[in-house]
Amino acid sequence: MEIYWETRIIRGFSDLEYRGNFRTMKIKSVRGTHDLLPEATQLWQEIEAAARHNFGLYGYAELRTPIFEETELFARSIGAATDIVQKEMYTFADSKGKTFSLRPEGTASVVRAFIEHGLHHDGGIHRLYYIGPMFRHERPQKGRYRQFHQIGVEVLGSDHPALEAEVIEMLHRFFEHLEVEGLELLVNSVGCTNCRPAYIQLLREQLNTQASDWCSQCRQRAETNPLRVLDCKTPDCQPLIEKLPTIEEHLCEECRRHFSRFRNYLDLQQVPYRVDPRLVRGLDYYVRTTFEMVSDRLGPTQNAVVGGGRYDGLVEILGGPATRGFGFALGIERLVTVMGERPNKSQSVAPDLFLGFLDDASFEECIQLASHLRGEGIHAYLDFQGRSLKAQMRLANRLGSRFTCVVGEEEMTSGRFPLKRMEDGHLVTVTREEISVQVKS
Ligand code: HAM
């Protein structure tokens, strides 16, 4: 999809006319995008902190990449025939005619950065994670947005099936930390460049023999991307899909062995899973192991919270040396839906100390006092809306402040301040320096 900036809209008006004409127009967020209000961001921060903590235990470090890249990066990585590249990218040209796209996923950018910065030179295993927004121009519905957020993990430099199982075990630990239950792990092998072409040819032949029975999308996919037919959700296609040969029956010996070892390692880690021979994923870079973690809390179609797999050829496709890769991304919006309503365990925004004042002079004293206390790590709060002292104390109650301290002329001259613990009304008089000690204790 091409986006052109309509400069005409702005250039046609002088600044004054522009403001005058549009003064009453309310601008809303773009369809498929969302604001996260403070009550929501607390849970998001908790999720992100759990990711940083748990991934850190396994040696992962954060990588941040730009949110737009040359379009060709995504076309080459994700696959020119995929829905993402064909229909869902936000693509725009700069004044020199170069084409860029907002990133629809993170793997391509991580691999690009991996090659660009020569991370492969030390020959070791690189464990990377990223957190950030992704963009896909899909029809918005529950669990499907145009700007959504992923937490992703990529491990480059090994094809060991035990590492795949370790990544999945790490995900389990992360979900356990957040007390998320009810996710089902689906695994499959989509073969490799040796065995998959013959399977795809077989699929294409079968699809073509009964072409009229399939939905129009499947008929099209029979030509462009036959594997994706297995993922079709149209009810009429389901009995036909059941009769198609599965890839499991057509894996080469090496892929079969890899898949079996991967499952053994999952058993060893006591990670439950179900083999789903129809799990094919919507990105072309996968070989061998693919997996998803699904939840029935998300409904029948957009039910994957996590998707991932192995992508051994991708570094080479993007011009780097032969390097094996494996990873996943989880959708934060979908995870939040699965987590549902839960008591907010995050740090409260209630102040530690509410500073009340009587007049202009004590207001200035409170400003200085608040600054001093914040330097001591105390959440100090004071009113900026000209409230009376009584109204200030009502506000302190409403905010749930732990302590209050009212400052007037007497306190300023004596240097002693009345500190009231709101929980039980206990009152102590302390020096300026002692305030933070009392509040912290
Ligand atoms: P993906 O399956 O396209 O894989 O996306 C991963 C996750 O992102 C999905 O399971 C879902 O939770 C979330 N997601 C995707 N599209 C949307 C959307 N439109 N609205 C809301 N959430 C969405 C990838 O992106 C691969 N890069 C994963 C990967 C990393 N494979 C190997 N390494």
mmCIF file of N, CA and C in Angstrom, residues 38-83:
data_model
loop_
_atom_site.group_PDB
_atom_site.id
_atom_site.type_symbol
_atom_site.label_atom_id
_atom_site.label_comp_id
_atom_site.label_asym_id
_atom_site.label_seq_id
_atom_site.Cartn_x
_atom_site.Cartn_y
_atom_site.Cartn_z
ATOM 1 N N PRO A 38 -2.322 5.806 31.153
ATOM 2 C CA PRO A 38 -1.463 5.394 32.274
ATOM 3 C C PRO A 38 -1.907 4.121 32.985
ATOM 4 N N GLU A 39 -3.231 3.892 33.123
ATOM 5 C CA GLU A 39 -3.625 2.658 33.835
ATOM 6 C C GLU A 39 -3.241 1.412 33.026
ATOM 7 N N ALA A 40 -3.111 1.563 31.705
ATOM 8 C CA ALA A 40 -2.700 0.417 30.883
ATOM 9 C C ALA A 40 -1.181 0.273 30.844
ATOM 10 N N THR A 41 -0.483 1.398 30.834
ATOM 11 C CA THR A 41 0.975 1.289 30.662
ATOM 12 C C THR A 41 1.636 0.586 31.852
ATOM 13 N N GLN A 42 0.980 0.629 33.007
ATOM 14 C CA GLN A 42 1.591 -0.063 34.158
ATOM 15 C C GLN A 42 1.751 -1.548 33.882
ATOM 16 N N LEU A 43 0.719 -2.166 33.293
ATOM 17 C CA LEU A 43 0.799 -3.599 32.980
ATOM 18 C C LEU A 43 1.823 -3.845 31.865
ATOM 19 N N TRP A 44 1.840 -2.944 30.898
ATOM 20 C CA TRP A 44 2.816 -3.084 29.808
ATOM 21 C C TRP A 44 4.243 -3.025 30.355
ATOM 22 N N GLN A 45 4.466 -2.107 31.293
ATOM 23 C CA GLN A 45 5.820 -2.000 31.868
ATOM 24 C C GLN A 45 6.175 -3.280 32.624
ATOM 25 N N GLU A 46 5.154 -3.846 33.285
ATOM 26 C CA GLU A 46 5.381 -5.093 34.024
ATOM 27 C C GLU A 46 5.769 -6.214 33.048
ATOM 28 N N ILE A 47 5.061 -6.270 31.924
ATOM 29 C CA ILE A 47 5.348 -7.300 30.911
ATOM 30 C C ILE A 47 6.759 -7.114 30.354
ATOM 31 N N GLU A 48 7.084 -5.858 30.031
ATOM 32 C CA GLU A 48 8.406 -5.591 29.455
ATOM 33 C C GLU A 48 9.516 -5.903 30.471
ATOM 34 N N ALA A 49 9.269 -5.549 31.732
ATOM 35 C CA ALA A 49 10.279 -5.820 32.768
ATOM 36 C C ALA A 49 10.455 -7.338 32.936
ATOM 37 N N ALA A 50 9.348 -8.090 32.871
ATOM 38 C CA ALA A 50 9.436 -9.555 32.997
ATOM 39 C C ALA A 50 10.252 -10.126 31.835
ATOM 40 N N ALA A 51 10.070 -9.558 30.648
ATOM 41 C CA ALA A 51 10.841 -10.027 29.484
ATOM 42 C C ALA A 51 12.323 -9.729 29.698
ATOM 43 N N ARG A 52 12.629 -8.499 30.056
ATOM 44 C CA ARG A 52 14.044 -8.123 30.246
ATOM 45 C C ARG A 52 14.697 -9.002 31.313
ATOM 46 N N HIS A 53 13.962 -9.220 32.399
ATOM 47 C CA HIS A 53 14.523 -10.001 33.506
ATOM 48 C C HIS A 53 14.755 -11.461 33.083
ATOM 49 N N ASN A 54 13.697 -12.096 32.565
ATOM 50 C CA ASN A 54 13.800 -13.528 32.259
ATOM 51 C C ASN A 54 14.724 -13.800 31.076
ATOM 52 N N PHE A 55 14.670 -12.951 30.056
ATOM 53 C CA PHE A 55 15.546 -13.179 28.905
ATOM 54 C C PHE A 55 17.013 -12.957 29.333
ATOM 55 N N GLY A 56 17.204 -12.011 30.252
ATOM 56 C CA GLY A 56 18.554 -11.753 30.774
ATOM 57 C C GLY A 56 19.132 -12.991 31.453
ATOM 58 N N LEU A 57 18.271 -13.776 32.118
ATOM 59 C CA LEU A 57 18.749 -14.989 32.805
ATOM 60 C C LEU A 57 19.316 -16.010 31.821
ATOM 61 N N TYR A 58 18.903 -15.879 30.549
ATOM 62 C CA TYR A 58 19.379 -16.819 29.526
ATOM 63 C C TYR A 58 20.443 -16.176 28.628
ATOM 64 N N GLY A 59 20.892 -14.985 29.009
ATOM 65 C CA GLY A 59 21.995 -14.351 28.275
ATOM 66 C C GLY A 59 21.584 -13.505 27.085
ATOM 67 N N TYR A 60 20.308 -13.088 27.035
ATOM 68 C CA TYR A 60 19.868 -12.272 25.889
ATOM 69 C C TYR A 60 20.113 -10.790 26.166
ATOM 70 N N ALA A 61 20.510 -10.050 25.137
ATOM 71 C CA ALA A 61 20.738 -8.606 25.256
ATOM 72 C C ALA A 61 19.846 -7.887 24.256
ATOM 73 N N GLU A 62 19.491 -6.657 24.591
ATOM 74 C CA GLU A 62 18.533 -5.927 23.747
ATOM 75 C C GLU A 62 19.196 -5.307 22.521
ATOM 76 N N LEU A 63 18.477 -5.365 21.406
ATOM 77 C CA LEU A 63 18.901 -4.701 20.175
ATOM 78 C C LEU A 63 17.756 -3.784 19.752
ATOM 79 N N ARG A 64 18.072 -2.541 19.416
ATOM 80 C CA ARG A 64 17.023 -1.630 18.927
ATOM 81 C C ARG A 64 17.334 -1.250 17.490
ATOM 82 N N THR A 65 16.364 -1.418 16.631
ATOM 83 C CA THR A 65 16.563 -1.085 15.217
ATOM 84 C C THR A 65 15.539 -0.010 14.831
ATOM 85 N N PRO A 66 15.773 0.682 13.702
ATOM 86 C CA PRO A 66 14.824 1.732 13.285
ATOM 87 C C PRO A 66 13.447 1.145 12.965
ATOM 88 N N ILE A 67 12.409 2.002 13.024
ATOM 89 C CA ILE A 67 11.081 1.459 12.708
ATOM 90 C C ILE A 67 10.789 1.495 11.210
ATOM 91 N N PHE A 68 11.671 2.080 10.403
ATOM 92 C CA PHE A 68 11.490 1.895 8.954
ATOM 93 C C PHE A 68 12.800 1.484 8.319
ATOM 94 N N GLU A 69 12.647 0.743 7.221
ATOM 95 C CA GLU A 69 13.812 0.160 6.536
ATOM 96 C C GLU A 69 13.518 0.228 5.039
ATOM 97 N N GLU A 70 14.536 -0.073 4.240
ATOM 98 C CA GLU A 70 14.294 -0.174 2.803
ATOM 99 C C GLU A 70 13.297 -1.300 2.561
ATOM 100 N N THR A 71 12.325 -1.047 1.722
ATOM 101 C CA THR A 71 11.259 -2.029 1.456
ATOM 102 C C THR A 71 11.833 -3.378 1.038
ATOM 103 N N GLU A 72 12.910 -3.321 0.282
ATOM 104 C CA GLU A 72 13.494 -4.554 -0.255
ATOM 105 C C GLU A 72 13.913 -5.520 0.856
ATOM 106 N N LEU A 73 14.305 -4.971 2.002
ATOM 107 C CA LEU A 73 14.711 -5.839 3.123
ATOM 108 C C LEU A 73 13.568 -6.777 3.485
ATOM 109 N N PHE A 74 12.361 -6.230 3.583
ATOM 110 C CA PHE A 74 11.218 -7.056 3.987
ATOM 111 C C PHE A 74 10.777 -7.970 2.847
ATOM 112 N N ALA A 75 10.818 -7.444 1.614
ATOM 113 C CA ALA A 75 10.397 -8.261 0.470
ATOM 114 C C ALA A 75 11.299 -9.485 0.357
ATOM 115 N N ARG A 76 12.615 -9.259 0.520
ATOM 116 C CA ARG A 76 13.544 -10.385 0.394
ATOM 117 C C ARG A 76 13.444 -11.353 1.572
ATOM 118 N N SER A 77 13.212 -10.841 2.779
ATOM 119 C CA SER A 77 13.211 -11.717 3.957
ATOM 120 C C SER A 77 11.881 -12.438 4.124
ATOM 121 N N ILE A 78 10.818 -11.679 4.178
ATOM 122 C CA ILE A 78 9.509 -12.254 4.512
ATOM 123 C C ILE A 78 8.957 -13.023 3.316
ATOM 124 N N GLY A 79 9.327 -12.580 2.100
ATOM 125 C CA GLY A 79 8.897 -13.267 0.885
ATOM 126 C C GLY A 79 7.967 -12.390 0.067
ATOM 127 N N ALA A 80 8.298 -12.218 -1.217
ATOM 128 C CA ALA A 80 7.543 -11.313 -2.085
ATOM 129 C C ALA A 80 6.096 -11.753 -2.264
ATOM 130 N N ALA A 81 5.826 -13.079 -2.101
ATOM 131 C CA ALA A 81 4.462 -13.578 -2.357
ATOM 132 C C ALA A 81 3.602 -13.627 -1.094
ATOM 133 N N THR A 82 4.164 -13.213 0.052
ATOM 134 C CA THR A 82 3.374 -13.311 1.295
ATOM 135 C C THR A 82 2.356 -12.165 1.378
ATOM 136 N N ASP A 83 1.315 -12.378 2.184
ATOM 137 C CA ASP A 83 0.305 -11.333 2.382
ATOM 138 C C ASP A 83 0.948 -10.081 2.958
#
